[in-house]
XYZ file of C-alpha atoms in Angstrom:
678
model
C 109.447 131.230 50.647
C 109.933 130.748 46.926
C 107.156 130.349 44.375
C 109.423 129.316 41.465
C 110.386 125.607 41.491
C 113.511 126.064 39.377
C 114.796 128.847 41.656
C 113.988 126.699 44.703
C 115.865 123.753 43.192
C 118.916 125.898 42.524
C 118.851 127.294 46.062
C 118.419 123.794 47.529
C 121.472 122.556 45.612
C 123.508 125.495 46.882
C 122.342 124.926 50.479
C 123.249 121.238 50.304
C 126.675 122.136 48.944
C 127.256 124.619 51.764
C 125.990 122.269 54.475
C 128.186 119.373 53.297
C 131.158 121.755 53.113
C 130.574 122.871 56.690
C 130.059 119.266 57.811
C 133.493 118.500 56.360
C 135.068 121.500 58.116
C 133.413 120.629 61.434
C 133.534 116.813 61.585
C 136.591 115.928 59.503
C 138.950 118.901 59.843
C 137.706 120.001 63.293
C 138.012 123.568 61.970
C 134.525 125.120 61.556
C 134.162 128.296 59.482
C 130.737 129.363 60.793
C 128.909 129.356 64.123
C 126.439 126.651 65.136
C 123.646 129.196 64.853
C 124.547 130.012 61.243
C 124.743 126.303 60.416
C 121.293 125.786 61.933
C 119.888 128.622 59.813
C 121.187 126.966 56.631
C 119.624 123.657 57.649
C 116.280 125.263 58.524
C 116.167 127.066 55.182
C 116.761 123.771 53.336
C 114.072 122.010 55.376
C 111.608 124.794 54.587
C 112.310 124.525 50.839
C 111.869 120.735 50.905
C 108.631 121.127 52.837
C 107.294 123.592 50.280
C 108.552 121.489 47.331
C 108.642 117.809 48.413
C 109.852 116.843 44.920
C 113.190 118.483 45.818
C 113.907 115.912 48.560
C 116.747 113.564 47.614
C 117.972 110.482 49.520
C 121.376 112.096 50.060
C 120.021 115.432 51.324
C 121.458 116.461 54.727
C 117.881 116.685 56.013
C 117.393 112.941 55.459
C 120.052 111.922 57.980
C 117.318 111.755 60.628
C 116.469 108.316 59.224
C 113.898 106.677 57.034
C 111.388 103.980 57.957
C 112.552 101.035 60.099
C 113.973 97.985 58.310
C 112.515 94.523 58.895
C 115.882 92.930 59.735
C 119.624 93.197 59.211
C 120.686 91.544 55.949
C 123.904 89.592 55.651
C 126.765 91.212 53.725
C 129.705 89.217 52.353
C 132.915 91.259 52.493
C 134.693 91.071 49.133
C 137.947 91.753 50.992
C 137.877 90.121 54.463
C 138.002 92.374 57.523
C 140.876 90.803 59.414
C 141.447 90.831 63.143
C 144.814 91.777 64.654
C 147.163 89.881 66.903
C 147.771 91.567 70.256
C 150.900 92.752 72.049
C 150.730 93.446 75.785
C 154.350 94.260 76.630
C 157.333 96.091 75.139
C 158.924 92.690 74.567
C 155.917 91.628 72.473
C 156.362 94.668 70.217
C 160.106 94.102 69.880
C 159.429 90.456 68.978
C 156.828 91.546 66.379
C 159.321 93.949 64.796
C 161.976 91.237 64.783
C 159.625 88.798 63.008
C 158.840 91.445 60.392
C 162.518 92.128 59.700
C 163.422 88.440 59.645
C 160.678 87.670 57.154
C 161.763 90.608 54.996
C 165.397 89.578 55.484
C 166.590 93.037 56.499
C 168.363 94.615 59.456
C 167.126 98.105 58.559
C 164.471 99.880 60.649
C 160.950 99.341 59.348
C 158.651 102.299 58.731
C 155.365 101.884 60.617
C 152.102 103.850 60.580
C 150.868 104.160 64.171
C 147.476 105.285 65.425
C 145.250 104.907 68.502
C 143.053 101.809 68.674
C 139.517 103.139 69.069
C 137.256 101.051 71.308
C 134.224 100.984 69.029
C 132.560 98.937 66.287
C 134.417 98.069 63.078
C 132.534 98.891 59.873
C 133.111 98.771 56.121
C 131.648 101.493 53.894
C 131.338 101.076 50.134
C 131.265 104.092 47.819
C 130.497 103.730 44.116
C 131.286 106.737 41.920
C 131.635 108.740 45.114
C 128.235 107.882 46.630
C 127.682 105.795 49.750
C 125.833 102.622 48.726
C 126.524 100.162 51.565
C 127.699 100.038 55.173
C 128.274 96.776 57.012
C 129.569 95.600 60.373
C 132.705 93.479 60.586
C 130.798 90.371 61.760
C 133.112 87.347 61.630
C 135.439 89.092 59.201
C 133.975 87.366 56.156
C 130.298 88.251 56.650
C 128.745 91.189 58.442
C 125.358 92.883 58.717
C 123.932 95.655 56.564
C 123.683 98.806 58.710
C 123.547 101.361 55.878
C 120.275 102.793 57.207
C 121.974 103.716 60.498
C 125.394 104.769 59.198
C 123.720 107.289 56.876
C 122.556 109.151 60.006
C 126.140 109.741 61.218
C 127.059 113.309 60.319
C 130.787 112.519 60.212
C 130.119 110.056 57.373
C 129.920 111.746 53.954
C 127.015 110.587 51.805
C 129.007 111.770 48.786
C 132.798 112.012 48.593
C 134.521 115.285 47.751
C 136.349 115.725 44.464
C 136.967 112.982 41.879
C 136.423 109.660 43.652
C 137.234 106.123 42.435
C 134.696 103.894 40.706
C 134.636 101.719 43.836
C 136.087 102.586 47.222
C 135.622 100.441 50.316
C 136.915 102.040 53.496
C 137.246 100.410 56.889
C 136.748 102.361 60.060
C 135.553 102.383 63.648
C 132.207 103.825 64.702
C 132.342 104.970 68.309
C 130.501 107.055 70.852
C 132.409 109.979 72.403
C 132.568 109.852 76.206
C 130.514 113.030 76.699
C 127.790 111.775 74.345
C 127.744 108.390 76.072
C 127.302 109.967 79.504
C 124.488 112.204 78.224
C 122.798 109.185 76.612
C 122.859 107.262 79.904
C 121.629 110.294 81.860
C 118.620 110.599 79.540
C 117.950 106.877 79.898
C 118.061 107.112 83.698
C 115.674 110.064 83.671
C 113.202 107.960 81.651
C 113.713 104.901 83.828
C 115.262 102.946 80.910
C 118.209 100.542 80.793
C 121.641 102.178 80.641
C 124.682 100.977 78.694
C 127.744 99.538 80.456
C 130.293 101.411 78.333
C 130.582 103.481 75.125
C 131.507 100.450 73.014
C 128.370 98.553 74.028
C 126.313 101.677 73.411
C 127.760 102.068 69.899
C 127.317 98.381 69.036
C 123.737 98.250 70.278
C 122.748 101.503 68.616
C 124.334 100.635 65.270
C 122.316 97.406 65.041
C 118.943 99.065 65.676
C 116.297 98.382 63.036
C 114.877 101.921 63.288
C 117.309 104.540 61.889
C 115.328 107.298 63.583
C 116.625 105.937 66.893
C 120.187 105.715 65.586
C 119.924 109.337 64.444
C 119.504 110.403 68.090
C 122.710 108.630 69.179
C 125.990 110.624 69.364
C 128.041 108.589 66.872
C 131.427 109.512 65.487
C 133.854 107.634 63.216
C 137.516 107.343 62.227
C 138.616 105.555 59.048
C 141.855 103.564 59.041
C 142.054 101.233 56.031
C 140.925 100.022 52.628
C 138.860 97.154 51.265
C 138.031 96.734 47.575
C 139.281 99.543 45.327
C 138.608 100.095 41.609
C 139.712 103.061 39.520
C 142.354 104.407 41.897
C 146.080 103.826 41.912
C 146.653 103.390 45.627
C 149.723 105.306 46.907
C 152.755 103.243 47.934
C 152.314 103.961 51.637
C 149.413 103.422 54.024
C 149.900 106.887 55.527
C 149.622 108.478 52.056
C 146.403 106.547 51.399
C 144.925 107.889 54.648
C 145.708 111.448 53.595
C 143.868 110.879 50.316
C 140.859 109.535 52.249
C 140.879 112.740 54.279
C 140.827 114.812 51.076
C 137.768 112.858 49.933
C 136.021 113.888 53.153
C 136.571 110.752 55.245
C 137.531 111.415 58.833
C 140.985 110.163 59.880
C 142.421 110.102 63.393
C 144.459 113.272 63.949
C 146.934 111.177 65.949
C 148.147 109.009 63.030
C 151.934 109.170 62.780
C 154.744 107.473 60.873
C 157.447 106.068 63.190
C 160.653 104.109 62.619
C 161.434 100.735 64.137
C 160.362 99.128 67.395
C 161.654 102.037 69.476
C 159.592 104.509 67.472
C 156.532 102.341 68.102
C 157.185 102.177 71.848
C 157.752 105.941 72.120
C 154.431 106.524 70.331
C 152.700 104.042 72.669
C 153.985 105.856 75.771
C 152.936 109.247 74.387
C 149.394 108.088 73.585
C 149.115 106.267 76.932
C 149.948 109.542 78.705
C 147.210 111.330 76.728
C 144.641 108.536 77.073
C 142.630 110.021 79.930
C 142.358 113.429 78.245
C 141.029 112.108 74.924
C 137.285 112.659 74.264
C 136.825 109.000 73.281
C 137.890 105.642 74.667
C 140.923 103.839 73.272
C 142.290 100.491 74.416
C 145.723 100.609 72.793
C 147.544 101.596 69.632
C 147.983 99.858 66.274
C 151.213 99.549 64.310
C 151.124 98.761 60.569
C 154.042 98.284 58.204
C 153.629 101.459 56.171
C 154.667 100.300 52.674
C 151.996 98.268 50.893
C 154.550 96.266 48.918
C 156.035 95.054 52.216
C 152.566 94.249 53.567
C 152.003 91.995 50.566
C 155.427 90.460 51.099
C 154.652 89.643 54.727
C 151.209 88.219 54.031
C 148.890 86.673 56.609
C 148.765 83.935 59.207
C 145.342 82.379 59.909
C 142.974 85.398 60.009
C 145.478 88.080 60.998
C 148.064 90.029 58.980
C 151.745 89.538 59.746
C 152.296 93.249 59.035
C 150.178 94.746 61.839
C 149.690 94.349 65.563
C 147.570 95.955 68.293
C 149.560 97.058 71.350
C 146.970 96.955 74.126
C 146.942 99.182 77.189
C 146.927 97.527 80.615
C 143.562 95.868 80.979
C 140.875 96.535 83.530
C 141.566 94.463 86.644
C 139.599 93.535 89.754
C 139.937 91.251 92.777
C 137.708 88.216 93.334
C 137.772 84.684 94.815
C 138.336 81.347 93.048
C 135.394 79.172 94.146
C 136.321 76.093 92.098
C 138.359 74.886 89.124
C 136.765 72.719 86.436
C 138.247 71.167 83.291
C 136.664 71.698 79.872
C 137.351 69.249 77.044
C 137.893 70.759 73.600
C 137.593 69.443 70.059
C 141.116 68.008 70.047
C 140.742 66.521 73.539
C 142.684 69.335 75.215
C 141.761 69.797 78.871
C 141.566 73.470 79.815
C 141.314 74.432 83.493
C 138.648 77.104 84.051
C 138.314 79.082 87.273
C 134.783 79.485 88.612
C 134.865 82.899 90.275
C 132.841 84.913 92.703
C 131.110 87.169 90.127
C 132.874 90.530 89.720
C 132.279 93.536 87.442
C 135.350 94.017 85.200
C 135.689 96.214 82.130
C 131.953 96.783 81.717
C 130.774 93.181 82.175
C 130.176 90.743 85.022
C 132.803 87.997 85.005
C 132.214 84.633 86.708
C 134.660 82.421 84.765
C 138.281 82.869 83.713
C 140.659 80.718 81.719
C 143.707 79.259 83.465
C 145.179 78.132 80.095
C 146.942 74.943 81.221
C 148.407 73.218 84.253
C 151.827 74.816 83.768
C 150.155 78.224 84.177
C 148.259 77.021 87.253
C 151.528 75.833 88.831
C 153.525 78.901 87.768
C 150.976 81.278 89.280
C 150.298 78.888 92.198
C 146.534 79.286 91.867
C 144.506 77.411 94.476
C 140.796 77.001 95.127
C 139.820 79.608 97.733
C 142.498 82.127 96.686
C 141.813 85.804 96.188
C 143.072 86.642 92.718
C 143.453 89.541 90.293
C 141.239 89.058 87.210
C 141.978 90.936 84.005
C 139.745 91.582 81.013
C 141.000 93.388 77.913
C 138.384 94.213 75.274
C 136.807 91.015 74.005
C 139.672 88.820 75.242
C 138.545 85.959 77.508
C 139.086 87.011 81.157
C 142.159 85.530 82.803
C 143.575 85.198 86.294
C 146.679 87.398 86.437
C 148.053 86.599 89.891
C 147.259 85.410 93.387
C 147.195 87.777 96.360
C 149.160 85.488 98.676
C 148.602 87.414 101.892
C 144.858 86.719 101.517
C 145.263 82.934 101.015
C 143.029 81.017 103.463
C 144.499 78.068 105.409
C 142.168 75.619 103.640
C 143.049 76.671 100.065
C 143.141 73.525 97.876
C 145.803 72.704 95.296
C 144.443 72.191 91.763
C 145.149 68.675 90.446
C 145.014 67.479 86.844
C 142.380 64.726 86.653
C 143.658 61.253 85.732
C 140.475 60.579 83.779
C 138.424 62.707 81.392
C 135.627 64.493 83.300
C 133.250 63.773 80.387
C 133.924 60.217 79.179
C 136.217 58.751 81.837
C 139.017 57.891 79.372
C 142.643 58.263 80.472
C 144.166 61.722 80.382
C 147.661 61.888 78.881
C 150.225 64.654 78.785
C 153.067 64.167 76.330
C 156.548 65.027 77.501
C 157.414 68.618 76.675
C 153.768 69.622 76.066
C 151.855 72.052 78.265
C 148.462 70.638 77.280
C 146.936 67.450 78.673
C 144.487 65.557 76.449
C 141.650 63.092 76.785
C 142.467 59.872 74.903
C 138.805 59.111 74.172
C 138.848 60.658 70.694
C 135.471 60.666 68.954
C 134.271 58.211 71.593
C 134.325 61.136 74.025
C 130.992 63.012 73.781
C 132.707 66.330 74.503
C 135.149 65.909 71.628
C 132.397 64.531 69.443
C 130.188 67.536 70.092
C 132.998 70.028 69.563
C 134.063 68.261 66.358
C 130.515 68.447 65.030
C 130.188 72.118 65.941
C 133.424 72.816 64.105
C 132.364 70.740 61.087
C 129.062 72.649 60.825
C 130.529 76.107 61.476
C 130.171 78.898 58.954
C 133.768 78.784 57.724
C 133.692 74.977 57.426
C 130.663 73.190 55.878
C 128.329 76.068 56.895
C 125.307 73.977 57.930
C 122.744 76.644 58.729
C 120.541 75.801 61.707
C 122.758 73.096 63.236
C 123.375 74.815 66.537
C 124.850 73.754 69.861
C 121.599 72.596 71.461
C 120.651 70.427 68.491
C 124.125 68.857 68.367
C 123.961 68.141 72.104
C 120.659 66.287 71.664
C 121.847 64.367 68.600
C 124.940 63.113 70.415
C 123.167 62.448 73.730
C 120.492 60.379 71.963
C 123.089 58.408 70.025
C 121.804 59.598 66.642
C 125.143 61.069 65.550
C 128.629 59.772 66.314
C 130.610 61.479 63.562
C 130.021 64.086 60.820
C 128.927 61.487 58.251
C 125.978 60.505 60.461
C 124.544 63.999 60.007
C 123.701 63.236 56.383
C 121.677 60.149 57.321
C 119.288 62.126 59.552
C 115.631 62.231 58.528
C 113.014 64.894 59.022
C 111.218 62.545 61.427
C 114.307 62.072 63.605
C 115.010 65.773 63.748
C 111.375 66.693 64.409
C 111.469 64.511 67.540
C 114.089 66.765 69.149
C 113.122 69.424 71.667
C 112.142 72.762 70.108
C 112.196 71.238 66.619
C 109.007 70.942 64.614
C 108.625 69.439 61.158
C 109.157 72.776 59.438
C 112.455 73.430 61.259
C 113.517 69.821 60.693
C 112.855 70.117 56.955
C 114.901 73.330 56.807
C 117.820 71.618 58.526
C 117.690 68.649 56.144
C 117.713 71.117 53.242
C 120.700 72.918 54.780
C 122.535 69.600 55.094
C 121.824 68.895 51.445
C 123.178 72.311 50.414
C 126.342 71.820 52.452
C 127.291 68.765 50.384
C 128.653 71.061 47.671
C 131.818 72.529 49.181
C 135.470 73.225 48.364
C 138.600 71.272 49.222
C 139.985 74.003 51.550
C 136.678 74.162 53.455
C 136.479 70.369 53.692
C 140.031 70.070 55.019
C 139.336 72.785 57.592
C 136.065 71.082 58.581
C 137.861 67.798 59.343
C 139.335 69.448 62.419
C 142.910 68.262 61.943
C 144.972 69.521 64.844
C 146.650 72.892 64.153
C 145.141 73.081 60.639
C 143.259 76.376 60.468
C 141.732 78.050 57.423
C 145.014 79.387 56.043
C 146.825 76.053 56.427
C 143.886 74.138 54.928
C 143.931 76.451 51.908
C 147.702 76.063 51.526
C 147.458 72.249 51.673
C 144.605 72.218 49.145
C 146.498 74.428 46.708
C 149.738 72.475 47.157
C 148.314 68.958 46.675
C 145.267 69.697 44.532
C 143.358 66.571 45.602
C 142.487 64.939 48.905
C 143.911 61.634 47.648
C 147.326 63.175 47.067
C 147.362 64.635 50.580
C 146.169 61.372 52.147
C 149.147 59.495 50.689
C 151.786 62.182 51.257
C 154.713 61.618 53.608
C 155.591 64.028 56.402
C 158.457 65.334 54.279
C 156.146 65.942 51.304
C 153.588 67.688 53.500
C 156.344 69.955 54.795
C 156.924 71.190 51.260
C 153.642 73.106 51.575
C 154.337 76.831 52.185
C 154.319 77.704 55.925
C 153.776 74.080 57.040
C 156.433 72.943 59.490
C 157.297 69.529 60.944
C 154.800 69.692 63.825
C 151.776 70.472 61.647
C 152.946 67.994 59.009
C 153.094 65.287 61.677
C 149.552 66.133 62.839
C 148.254 65.879 59.261
C 149.996 62.547 58.667
C 148.738 61.196 62.017
C 145.158 62.203 61.159
C 145.134 60.292 57.883
C 146.890 57.306 59.478
C 143.842 56.748 61.706
C 141.543 54.164 60.101
C 138.379 55.661 61.592
C 139.177 59.090 60.076
C 139.455 57.596 56.592
C 136.239 55.680 57.174
C 134.422 58.908 58.079
C 135.744 60.579 54.902
C 134.574 57.617 52.788
C 131.158 57.766 54.468
C 130.886 61.504 53.789
C 131.624 60.908 50.127
C 129.086 58.083 50.039
C 126.482 60.549 51.349
C 127.290 62.910 48.462
C 129.671 65.416 50.064
C 131.818 66.597 47.157
C 134.249 69.254 46.071
C 136.133 70.059 42.864
C 139.816 69.197 42.664
C 142.192 72.131 42.480
C 145.064 72.841 40.144
C 148.068 71.618 42.028
C 150.281 74.574 42.879
C 153.359 72.409 43.258
C 152.923 70.666 39.919
C 155.707 71.559 37.547
C 154.573 73.476 34.506
C 156.342 73.351 31.169
C 157.647 76.723 30.147
C 160.720 78.795 29.257
C 162.013 78.562 32.844
C 161.401 74.807 33.290
C 164.248 73.169 35.169
C 165.362 76.458 36.719
C 165.233 76.988 40.507
C 165.050 80.522 41.901
C 165.613 81.907 45.394
C 164.441 85.423 46.301
C 165.991 87.635 48.975
C 165.492 91.278 49.919
C 162.717 93.660 48.863
C 161.829 94.265 45.212
C 160.522 97.700 44.235
C 158.367 96.624 41.296
C 156.539 93.719 42.948
C 156.300 91.670 46.123
C 158.221 88.410 46.447
C 154.921 86.529 46.287
C 154.107 88.204 42.949
C 157.624 87.447 41.694
C 157.218 83.791 42.706
C 153.945 83.518 40.814
C 155.518 84.930 37.651
C 158.395 82.454 37.900
C 156.048 79.496 38.394
C 153.806 80.684 35.547
C 156.821 80.437 33.250
C 157.629 76.909 34.429
C 160.297 77.741 37.017
C 160.503 76.615 40.631
C 160.896 78.852 43.684
C 162.812 77.584 46.703
C 163.238 79.077 50.166
C 166.866 78.001 50.570
C 170.051 78.294 48.513
C 171.881 75.134 47.433
C 174.199 73.957 44.638
C 171.036 73.128 42.654
C 169.868 76.763 42.736
C 169.927 78.371 39.276
C 169.531 82.029 40.277
C 169.323 84.115 43.436
C 167.239 87.268 42.884
C 168.500 90.082 45.109
C 166.415 93.097 46.112
C 167.030 95.883 48.629
C 168.373 94.877 52.068
C 169.092 91.222 51.200
C 169.587 88.617 53.902
C 171.995 85.757 54.481
C 170.916 84.001 51.252
C 173.064 86.428 49.246
C 176.180 85.419 51.189
C 175.319 81.739 50.754
C 174.896 82.234 46.984
C 178.286 83.953 46.777
C 179.908 81.112 48.701
C 178.393 78.474 46.384
C 179.018 80.433 43.199
C 175.305 80.641 42.311
C 174.423 83.244 39.671
C 173.057 86.430 41.251
C 170.564 88.718 39.491
C 169.560 92.200 40.632
C 166.005 93.394 40.055
C 166.725 94.891 36.626
C 168.339 91.650 35.401
C 165.469 89.620 36.854
C 162.869 91.751 35.056
C 164.844 91.403 31.820
C 164.869 87.616 32.276
C 161.106 87.553 32.821
C 160.559 89.710 29.750
C 162.729 87.491 27.550
C 161.023 84.346 28.862
C 157.473 85.676 28.437
C 155.587 84.269 25.445
C 155.409 86.567 22.423
C 152.103 88.248 21.619
């Protein structure tokens, strides 16, 4: 024991430095330099010093990973950079199609470089470091908002409290917290010995443990983590490739999967998939597939996003867990757009860690193709969080009385006619907002977090409001009184007043949110934002023709027709007018498509191939900022075709039409000469 505080402080600093170094060697590099016994001696010496001199204890000391006092609740965290989900591939053909879409969008026949890594079956998290110190950890949540779990993540020894070396001002890293298989089994064995509830699988164990309010409990759980991506970054010039960025994260002390590899083209992806699939059972943690990401960041920006998923990445899932069970009945659910979805009611069966009693049948074409009948024994598949589905029928077990599934002629909710347009797989109820099912789903969508975000307006309240005839459309919500709401089941005056206040707050929104909230068929968040930016005002969109709507980036003829049809319906315009009368409002946006005066006014540009200095989206913005127009197709009216690496067919078309062609250097010179002086 030391009697001198300054000597004790110096020794404590040295012990912390050594312990963090050995944590890095053990957890990140998997290459320990000392024995467990020696590590324990270092930790015990530090604990003894901090016991003798409590003033030496710091929040980031290795001894404090055991957890502080419990928190009162999990706070909401808004992700500054959304945590996107990934589209899934289940077959080799899906991966080949993904690679083809990437190359077509980039207009190249060359093989694409991908970063590939196993898809850990855990809980996605985002960690924020400021000046190298961990300040926040949050769950993925819905991708836009998660929950603050810093108190629990700090207990994970594989997570550095302070980064090694010179770190950026701000570094957000995305990763997956998981529970190794051996640790999961030991956790369940201890629970059984104490007569406590066990977890169904490692993922559930990790998710439940990470959301505990008491970090002392989390500290006893065998967590591990792999980091795989970036969020907000300040003060760091990110390398040009994703794989290079991961290596830099490793140097800062952040644990990266040792199985990350750069592969070329679809065949490289498939070879990696088969290799990892062969090793799956021998890995010390559970994986449910592999992930492929276009490796160059400039190409990622070029490819962009669709809805809430990137076009530059995909998850190639392993064959899902499957079980046999019996179809007891088939019912039809009515969705927000009137779509009738057949749902199989199953004899309950345990699949992939959960008990499954329902499975989607998608549509009647699928029912006919798979020849699913009531009474059949079927194979049910569940992959991760994907809704369970019926894969196939075991025909040799079909009973003689198995009943054919028929599409109802009338809506099972409102009794209106059911129609199925020629060429469409989906049948729809024609009741519109007169159908309570559609009405309820429309209201749920309108009130959802990414739409008008009406806090407290849940499913049970909406059901009562519609069933009692108090609400027929979204505008009716804003006429509700505290007295009316207080009369509902499980709603007192205090809750009713909170809901009225939430309705009042929701009146101030944005045009993209409002368009999304209207529930126009096939108009998701990304399309709503594109329409808002293209037209600037709701009035301009309401009066636009199908052809004008199609001028919006990534809006094709089908979606344009749905938008035009929505605004052609008198009752939809009446609801919008009523919403405005109740005070729902949003600021107009600067119209993206509006021509701006500038040095490039009157000039039309077409871009093809990959630019080294910027993405095509960035190039388009610079052209528009200088008054020019960017088109997706080459014609006689085209002023210039900008050609990057691996150009597509637009170059040939430009040559045929005699359109002036600029390489990247000439394009940059044109931008420089057109830019305003000073």
